[in-house]
């Protein structure tokens, strides 16, 4: 199963451009005396827009579970060059997935992945998934449940532990 989410890549570029223009206009107008010097809200709005973009995290997320490995990739075309934590890539065998959980608040969502290492310890990795739609999150959760459930229960599905039900045994 593949998820390739980049819904707001271009919109984020437009928001950043308007934010930088607002800050620049506020800076230039501050040198002139008159009524335009009271436009402090223009620069504040630009700064708030930049903080919003940074807070949400990377705008592109890719997930691939085809084959024998799970691939998680997040990157951002705008901030990826400045903030290295926005560009992440995790790749590991499906059998190593121990558990996962979603965390975060209203605007920022984070996926925590717990991976069994060769030494038997469990490592935690996290990746921002703020821009995933509700359907994409649901698809991701269902896919990860499938692989983490197999890892926890020794590749058995629930209810298939070798016991037969009363209807099958004739009881």
C-alpha atoms as a printed R data frame, in Angstrom:
    type eleno elety resid chain resno       x       y      z
1   ATOM     1    CA   UNK     A     1   0.000   0.000  0.000
2   ATOM     2    CA   UNK     A     2   1.293   3.427 -0.882
3   ATOM     3    CA   UNK     A     3   0.441   6.835  0.500
4   ATOM     4    CA   UNK     A     4   1.889   9.847 -1.248
5   ATOM     5    CA   UNK     A     5   0.615  13.015  0.369
6   ATOM     6    CA   UNK     A     6   1.709  16.444 -0.784
7   ATOM     7    CA   UNK     A     7  -1.537  18.406 -0.638
8   ATOM     8    CA   UNK     A     8  -0.194  21.756  0.505
9   ATOM     9    CA   UNK     A     9   3.267  22.006 -1.033
10  ATOM    10    CA   UNK     A    10   2.363  24.806 -3.443
11  ATOM    11    CA   UNK     A    11   0.015  26.522 -1.004
12  ATOM    12    CA   UNK     A    12   2.764  26.644  1.620
13  ATOM    13    CA   UNK     A    13   5.049  28.321 -0.917
14  ATOM    14    CA   UNK     A    14   2.416  30.972 -1.615
15  ATOM    15    CA   UNK     A    15   1.828  31.532  2.128
16  ATOM    16    CA   UNK     A    16   5.572  31.907  2.700
17  ATOM    17    CA   UNK     A    17   5.885  34.364 -0.193
18  ATOM    18    CA   UNK     A    18   3.052  36.545  1.127
19  ATOM    19    CA   UNK     A    19   4.481  36.378  4.648
20  ATOM    20    CA   UNK     A    20   7.917  37.521  3.478
21  ATOM    21    CA   UNK     A    21   6.387  40.304  1.374
22  ATOM    22    CA   UNK     A    22   4.321  41.463  4.381
23  ATOM    23    CA   UNK     A    23   7.403  41.565  6.603
24  ATOM    24    CA   UNK     A    24   9.398  43.397  3.908
25  ATOM    25    CA   UNK     A    25   6.623  45.952  3.311
26  ATOM    26    CA   UNK     A    26   6.305  46.545  7.055
27  ATOM    27    CA   UNK     A    27  10.070  47.034  7.295
28  ATOM    28    CA   UNK     A    28  10.167  49.482  4.381
29  ATOM    29    CA   UNK     A    29   7.138  51.445  5.611
30  ATOM    30    CA   UNK     A    30   8.723  51.806  9.036
31  ATOM    31    CA   UNK     A    31  11.269  54.231  7.521
32  ATOM    32    CA   UNK     A    32   8.559  56.649  6.378
33  ATOM    33    CA   UNK     A    33   6.787  58.995  8.712
34  ATOM    34    CA   UNK     A    34   3.025  59.192  8.515
35  ATOM    35    CA   UNK     A    35   0.028  56.954  8.814
36  ATOM    36    CA   UNK     A    36   1.729  53.897  7.280
37  ATOM    37    CA   UNK     A    37   3.997  53.439 10.289
38  ATOM    38    CA   UNK     A    38   1.076  52.103 12.345
39  ATOM    39    CA   UNK     A    39   0.854  48.914 10.277
40  ATOM    40    CA   UNK     A    40   2.667  46.734 12.813
41  ATOM    41    CA   UNK     A    41   0.038  44.037 12.253
42  ATOM    42    CA   UNK     A    42   1.377  43.470  8.736
43  ATOM    43    CA   UNK     A    43   4.783  42.321  9.982
44  ATOM    44    CA   UNK     A    44   3.221  40.407 12.886
45  ATOM    45    CA   UNK     A    45   0.916  38.574 10.479
46  ATOM    46    CA   UNK     A    46   3.879  37.612  8.304
47  ATOM    47    CA   UNK     A    47   5.816  36.299 11.291
48  ATOM    48    CA   UNK     A    48   2.783  34.343 12.518
49  ATOM    49    CA   UNK     A    49   2.376  32.750  9.075
50  ATOM    50    CA   UNK     A    50   6.024  31.626  9.101
51  ATOM    51    CA   UNK     A    51   5.681  30.250 12.641
52  ATOM    52    CA   UNK     A    52   2.536  28.376 11.536
53  ATOM    53    CA   UNK     A    53   4.376  26.761  8.604
54  ATOM    54    CA   UNK     A    54   7.269  25.744 10.841
55  ATOM    55    CA   UNK     A    55   4.944  24.383 13.523
56  ATOM    56    CA   UNK     A    56   2.977  22.148 11.119
57  ATOM    57    CA   UNK     A    57   6.151  20.489  9.884
58  ATOM    58    CA   UNK     A    58   7.046  18.995  6.521
59  ATOM    59    CA   UNK     A    59   4.361  19.139  3.861
60  ATOM    60    CA   UNK     A    60   5.204  15.909  2.030
61  ATOM    61    CA   UNK     A    61   4.770  12.407  3.467
62  ATOM    62    CA   UNK     A    62   5.272   9.095  1.694
63  ATOM    63    CA   UNK     A    63   4.497   5.619  2.996
64  ATOM    64    CA   UNK     A    64   5.150   2.375  1.157
65  ATOM    65    CA   UNK     A    65   4.461  -1.106  2.484
66  ATOM    66    CA   UNK     A    66   4.868  -3.065 -0.728
67  ATOM    67    CA   UNK     A    67   7.525  -5.735 -0.635
68  ATOM    68    CA   UNK     A    68   9.235  -6.879  2.542
69  ATOM    69    CA   UNK     A    69  10.036  -3.453  4.001
70  ATOM    70    CA   UNK     A    70   8.154  -0.454  5.353
71  ATOM    71    CA   UNK     A    71   9.248   2.952  4.049
72  ATOM    72    CA   UNK     A    72   8.415   6.223  5.783
73  ATOM    73    CA   UNK     A    73   9.605   9.487  4.234
74  ATOM    74    CA   UNK     A    74   8.867  13.078  5.107
75  ATOM    75    CA   UNK     A    75  10.353  16.107  3.421
76  ATOM    76    CA   UNK     A    76   9.691  19.748  2.831
77  ATOM    77    CA   UNK     A    77  10.839  21.617 -0.244
78  ATOM    78    CA   UNK     A    78  10.924  24.996  1.489
79  ATOM    79    CA   UNK     A    79  12.300  24.301  4.962
80  ATOM    80    CA   UNK     A    80  14.108  21.009  4.281
81  ATOM    81    CA   UNK     A    81  17.370  22.744  3.400
82  ATOM    82    CA   UNK     A    82  17.391  24.820  6.593
83  ATOM    83    CA   UNK     A    83  15.901  22.374  9.108
84  ATOM    84    CA   UNK     A    84  17.363  18.897  8.665
85  ATOM    85    CA   UNK     A    85  14.776  17.259 10.965
86  ATOM    86    CA   UNK     A    86  12.095  17.972  8.334
87  ATOM    87    CA   UNK     A    87  13.735  15.496  5.943
88  ATOM    88    CA   UNK     A    88  13.454  12.011  7.455
89  ATOM    89    CA   UNK     A    89  13.514   8.553  5.950
90  ATOM    90    CA   UNK     A    90  12.990   5.273  7.802
91  ATOM    91    CA   UNK     A    91  13.181   1.891  6.140
92  ATOM    92    CA   UNK     A    92  13.020  -1.422  7.990
93  ATOM    93    CA   UNK     A    93  11.602  -4.938  7.532
94  ATOM    94    CA   UNK     A    94   7.916  -5.406  8.283
95  ATOM    95    CA   UNK     A    95   8.647  -8.068 10.897
96  ATOM    96    CA   UNK     A    96  10.572  -5.495 12.982
97  ATOM    97    CA   UNK     A    97   7.529  -3.244 13.544
98  ATOM    98    CA   UNK     A    98   6.593  -3.719 17.178
99  ATOM    99    CA   UNK     A    99   3.983  -1.003 17.708
100 ATOM   100    CA   UNK     A   100   2.944   2.497 16.708
101 ATOM   101    CA   UNK     A   101   0.881   5.360 18.059
102 ATOM   102    CA   UNK     A   102  -0.380   8.720 16.914
103 ATOM   103    CA   UNK     A   103   0.189  11.803 18.994
104 ATOM   104    CA   UNK     A   104  -0.236  15.500 18.700
105 ATOM   105    CA   UNK     A   105  -2.835  18.167 18.906
106 ATOM   106    CA   UNK     A   106  -5.119  20.069 16.610
107 ATOM   107    CA   UNK     A   107  -2.654  21.350 14.002
108 ATOM   108    CA   UNK     A   108   0.313  19.022 14.489
109 ATOM   109    CA   UNK     A   109   0.191  15.228 14.254
110 ATOM   110    CA   UNK     A   110   3.095  12.897 14.894
111 ATOM   111    CA   UNK     A   111   3.474   9.184 14.216
112 ATOM   112    CA   UNK     A   112   5.590   7.263 16.731
113 ATOM   113    CA   UNK     A   113   7.001   3.980 15.433
114 ATOM   114    CA   UNK     A   114   8.457   1.346 17.754
115 ATOM   115    CA   UNK     A   115  10.945  -0.968 16.052
116 ATOM   116    CA   UNK     A   116  12.491  -4.151 17.442
117 ATOM   117    CA   UNK     A   117  16.247  -4.091 16.963
118 ATOM   118    CA   UNK     A   118  18.483  -7.100 16.435
119 ATOM   119    CA   UNK     A   119  19.620  -6.952 20.041
120 ATOM   120    CA   UNK     A   120  16.020  -7.228 21.258
121 ATOM   121    CA   UNK     A   121  15.580  -3.632 22.404
122 ATOM   122    CA   UNK     A   122  12.817  -1.436 21.079
123 ATOM   123    CA   UNK     A   123  13.741   1.812 19.351
124 ATOM   124    CA   UNK     A   124  11.365   4.721 18.961
125 ATOM   125    CA   UNK     A   125  11.243   6.824 15.816
126 ATOM   126    CA   UNK     A   126   8.895   9.698 15.108
127 ATOM   127    CA   UNK     A   127   7.759  11.444 11.966
128 ATOM   128    CA   UNK     A   128   5.385  14.381 11.444
129 ATOM   129    CA   UNK     A   129   2.195  13.617  9.504
130 ATOM   130    CA   UNK     A   130   0.303  16.876 10.007
131 ATOM   131    CA   UNK     A   131  -0.788  17.272  6.395
132 ATOM   132    CA   UNK     A   132  -2.367  13.831  5.940
133 ATOM   133    CA   UNK     A   133  -6.085  13.825  5.265
134 ATOM   134    CA   UNK     A   134  -8.477  11.864  7.470
135 ATOM   135    CA   UNK     A   135  -8.778   9.065  4.902
136 ATOM   136    CA   UNK     A   136  -5.015   8.825  4.484
137 ATOM   137    CA   UNK     A   137  -4.552   8.610  8.274
138 ATOM   138    CA   UNK     A   138  -7.159   5.880  8.458
139 ATOM   139    CA   UNK     A   139  -5.448   3.926  5.667
140 ATOM   140    CA   UNK     A   140  -2.053   4.336  7.356
141 ATOM   141    CA   UNK     A   141  -3.393   3.186 10.725
142 ATOM   142    CA   UNK     A   142  -5.081   0.121  9.222
143 ATOM   143    CA   UNK     A   143  -1.921  -0.852  7.381
144 ATOM   144    CA   UNK     A   144   0.285  -0.410 10.453
145 ATOM   145    CA   UNK     A   145  -2.180  -2.345 12.629
146 ATOM   146    CA   UNK     A   146  -1.876  -5.254 10.268
147 ATOM   147    CA   UNK     A   147   1.909  -5.395 10.506
148 ATOM   148    CA   UNK     A   148   2.281  -4.568 14.202
149 ATOM   149    CA   UNK     A   149  -0.338  -7.172 15.136
150 ATOM   150    CA   UNK     A   150   1.613  -9.830 13.269
151 ATOM   151    CA   UNK     A   151   4.818  -8.829 15.024
152 ATOM   152    CA   UNK     A   152   3.289  -8.909 18.517
153 ATOM   153    CA   UNK     A   153   1.536 -12.256 18.164
154 ATOM   154    CA   UNK     A   154   4.103 -14.299 16.295
155 ATOM   155    CA   UNK     A   155   2.511 -13.925 12.852
156 ATOM   156    CA   UNK     A   156  -0.844 -15.312 14.037
157 ATOM   157    CA   UNK     A   157  -4.106 -13.592 13.474
158 ATOM   158    CA   UNK     A   158  -6.370 -13.124 16.452
159 ATOM   159    CA   UNK     A   159  -8.397 -16.216 17.290
160 ATOM   160    CA   UNK     A   160  -6.199 -18.652 15.374
161 ATOM   161    CA   UNK     A   161  -4.181 -20.171 18.183
162 ATOM   162    CA   UNK     A   162  -4.897 -23.744 17.186
163 ATOM   163    CA   UNK     A   163  -8.047 -24.101 19.306
164 ATOM   164    CA   UNK     A   164 -11.250 -25.135 17.689
165 ATOM   165    CA   UNK     A   165 -14.539 -23.592 18.631
166 ATOM   166    CA   UNK     A   166 -17.397 -25.637 20.087
167 ATOM   167    CA   UNK     A   167 -19.262 -25.638 16.758
168 ATOM   168    CA   UNK     A   168 -16.284 -27.134 14.918
169 ATOM   169    CA   UNK     A   169 -15.683 -29.954 17.447
170 ATOM   170    CA   UNK     A   170 -19.335 -30.928 17.628
171 ATOM   171    CA   UNK     A   171 -19.781 -29.905 21.277
